Amino acid sequence: MAERRQRARVRGGWAGAPAARPAAPKAPVANSLAPAGARPAWRQKDHTQKQFVFEKPSEVERRVPEAGVIEIHLIPGFVDSEQADWMFEQLLQDIPWGQRTHIRQEVSFEEPRLTSWYGELPYTYSRITMQPNPNWHPLLTMLKERIEELTGYTFNSLLCNLYRNEKDSVDWHSDDEPSLGKNPVIASLSFGATRTFEMRKKPSPEEDGDYTYVERLRIPLDHGTLLIMEGATQEDWQHRVPKEYHSRDERINLTFRIIYPEPDGVWK
């Protein structure tokens, strides 16, 4: 059987964005050398002025990736550090965070992070169903609209994740549930402490599920960074946010999605 042609591209921006625009400054990252009990710099500022200034790209090129191609777009400073500071604090306080329980081989365990779901349709992953929640927080609606302006996609759902410290994580998986359709687009926006986003290519059938020698990527996701995954990314790759050995403060990750109603959303 002929090997399927694959091309993985990690881009530092989005097609159609102005080439001469300077990169927004990155937020300081908390590290294990900070004094005990000290709050990171990006959580010590005055948050009285809360206005998100967003410059729409001069032209947005809407292009569907070729078959069998994965595309990963990385946009540091999508939200500048000062704006991202108060957004983080507001989302941390206002989102109704909850901890879900998994059952695997008749053993129950709590998810090592907190989550919340927004959208008019339910979402099921790992045999857990998130019930519909059409009551979008105004800040989340605004962020969704800004991402839609940039990408040309229209998102109708959002999975929010809160990593409370270095012990919180999400294991290897692909966002390939039937309700996401074929070649789903995931827009992932990060706030707070930097965590490493890892990706690994799924092994070929001849490798019989052995991930030992597969291609891997490690992408640090900073405060205010936007990551777009599209094309065959979910079909051919897995991703995770691993636990870390060094101390980490809270991180919020917003993953905007397009959910299709059943049974129309079932792709065979």
PDB file of N, CA, C and O in Angstrom, residues 97 158-163 187-191 221 225 241 251-255:
ATOM      1  N   TRP A  97     -16.540  26.771  36.578  1.00  0.00           N
ATOM      2  CA  TRP A  97     -15.640  25.631  36.453  1.00  0.00           C
ATOM      3  C   TRP A  97     -16.166  24.417  37.210  1.00  0.00           C
ATOM      4  O   TRP A  97     -16.737  24.551  38.293  1.00  0.00           O
ATOM      5  N   LEU A 158     -17.522  26.014  22.570  1.00  0.00           N
ATOM      6  CA  LEU A 158     -16.262  26.310  23.253  1.00  0.00           C
ATOM      7  C   LEU A 158     -16.092  25.385  24.450  1.00  0.00           C
ATOM      8  O   LEU A 158     -16.979  25.281  25.295  1.00  0.00           O
ATOM      9  N   LEU A 159     -14.940  24.706  24.507  1.00  0.00           N
ATOM     10  CA  LEU A 159     -14.553  23.937  25.683  1.00  0.00           C
ATOM     11  C   LEU A 159     -13.469  24.722  26.422  1.00  0.00           C
ATOM     12  O   LEU A 159     -12.413  25.010  25.857  1.00  0.00           O
ATOM     13  N   CYS A 160     -13.744  25.080  27.670  1.00  0.00           N
ATOM     14  CA  CYS A 160     -12.789  25.828  28.493  1.00  0.00           C
ATOM     15  C   CYS A 160     -12.083  24.855  29.438  1.00  0.00           C
ATOM     16  O   CYS A 160     -12.724  23.980  30.028  1.00  0.00           O
ATOM     17  N   ASN A 161     -10.768  25.016  29.574  1.00  0.00           N
ATOM     18  CA  ASN A 161      -9.981  24.174  30.471  1.00  0.00           C
ATOM     19  C   ASN A 161      -9.200  25.059  31.431  1.00  0.00           C
ATOM     20  O   ASN A 161      -8.593  26.053  31.015  1.00  0.00           O
ATOM     21  N   LEU A 162      -9.191  24.683  32.702  1.00  0.00           N
ATOM     22  CA  LEU A 162      -8.412  25.373  33.721  1.00  0.00           C
ATOM     23  C   LEU A 162      -7.394  24.394  34.305  1.00  0.00           C
ATOM     24  O   LEU A 162      -7.764  23.393  34.935  1.00  0.00           O
ATOM     25  N   TYR A 163      -6.109  24.687  34.064  1.00  0.00           N
ATOM     26  CA  TYR A 163      -5.015  23.914  34.655  1.00  0.00           C
ATOM     27  C   TYR A 163      -4.574  24.666  35.907  1.00  0.00           C
ATOM     28  O   TYR A 163      -3.976  25.729  35.824  1.00  0.00           O
ATOM     29  N   ALA A 187      -9.561  26.178  17.376  1.00  0.00           N
ATOM     30  CA  ALA A 187      -8.849  27.420  17.674  1.00  0.00           C
ATOM     31  C   ALA A 187      -8.607  27.468  19.177  1.00  0.00           C
ATOM     32  O   ALA A 187      -9.553  27.553  19.963  1.00  0.00           O
ATOM     33  N   SER A 188      -7.346  27.404  19.585  1.00  0.00           N
ATOM     34  CA  SER A 188      -6.973  27.272  20.994  1.00  0.00           C
ATOM     35  C   SER A 188      -6.291  28.551  21.468  1.00  0.00           C
ATOM     36  O   SER A 188      -5.211  28.897  20.993  1.00  0.00           O
ATOM     37  N   LEU A 189      -6.910  29.236  22.433  1.00  0.00           N
ATOM     38  CA  LEU A 189      -6.386  30.498  22.969  1.00  0.00           C
ATOM     39  C   LEU A 189      -5.983  30.292  24.424  1.00  0.00           C
ATOM     40  O   LEU A 189      -6.774  29.800  25.231  1.00  0.00           O
ATOM     41  N   SER A 190      -4.737  30.666  24.762  1.00  0.00           N
ATOM     42  CA  SER A 190      -4.192  30.409  26.095  1.00  0.00           C
ATOM     43  C   SER A 190      -3.992  31.694  26.884  1.00  0.00           C
ATOM     44  O   SER A 190      -3.565  32.716  26.339  1.00  0.00           O
ATOM     45  N   PHE A 191      -4.286  31.618  28.193  1.00  0.00           N
ATOM     46  CA  PHE A 191      -4.040  32.701  29.130  1.00  0.00           C
ATOM     47  C   PHE A 191      -3.343  32.135  30.366  1.00  0.00           C
ATOM     48  O   PHE A 191      -3.611  31.011  30.778  1.00  0.00           O
ATOM     49  N   LEU A 221       3.001  27.305  24.797  1.00  0.00           N
ATOM     50  CA  LEU A 221       1.877  28.214  24.571  1.00  0.00           C
ATOM     51  C   LEU A 221       1.884  29.277  25.662  1.00  0.00           C
ATOM     52  O   LEU A 221       1.581  29.009  26.827  1.00  0.00           O
ATOM     53  N   THR A 225      -1.456  33.622  23.497  1.00  0.00           N
ATOM     54  CA  THR A 225      -1.115  32.967  22.234  1.00  0.00           C
ATOM     55  C   THR A 225      -2.311  32.206  21.666  1.00  0.00           C
ATOM     56  O   THR A 225      -3.045  31.533  22.391  1.00  0.00           O
ATOM     57  N   VAL A 241      -1.266  18.002  26.946  1.00  0.00           N
ATOM     58  CA  VAL A 241      -0.577  18.953  27.822  1.00  0.00           C
ATOM     59  C   VAL A 241      -0.134  18.140  29.027  1.00  0.00           C
ATOM     60  O   VAL A 241      -0.955  17.784  29.882  1.00  0.00           O
ATOM     61  N   ARG A 251      -3.448  28.206  34.418  1.00  0.00           N
ATOM     62  CA  ARG A 251      -3.516  28.466  32.981  1.00  0.00           C
ATOM     63  C   ARG A 251      -4.943  28.183  32.526  1.00  0.00           C
ATOM     64  O   ARG A 251      -5.539  27.164  32.887  1.00  0.00           O
ATOM     65  N   ILE A 252      -5.496  29.081  31.714  1.00  0.00           N
ATOM     66  CA  ILE A 252      -6.799  28.890  31.100  1.00  0.00           C
ATOM     67  C   ILE A 252      -6.597  28.679  29.608  1.00  0.00           C
ATOM     68  O   ILE A 252      -5.869  29.427  28.954  1.00  0.00           O
ATOM     69  N   ASN A 253      -7.243  27.657  29.070  1.00  0.00           N
ATOM     70  CA  ASN A 253      -7.178  27.368  27.645  1.00  0.00           C
ATOM     71  C   ASN A 253      -8.600  27.321  27.086  1.00  0.00           C
ATOM     72  O   ASN A 253      -9.456  26.588  27.589  1.00  0.00           O
ATOM     73  N   LEU A 254      -8.850  28.137  26.061  1.00  0.00           N
ATOM     74  CA  LEU A 254     -10.160  28.193  25.414  1.00  0.00           C
ATOM     75  C   LEU A 254     -10.054  27.526  24.044  1.00  0.00           C
ATOM     76  O   LEU A 254      -9.274  27.972  23.200  1.00  0.00           O
ATOM     77  N   THR A 255     -10.812  26.459  23.811  1.00  0.00           N
ATOM     78  CA  THR A 255     -10.742  25.752  22.532  1.00  0.00           C
ATOM     79  C   THR A 255     -12.078  25.905  21.805  1.00  0.00           C
ATOM     80  O   THR A 255     -13.061  25.233  22.131  1.00  0.00           O
TER      81      THR A 255
END
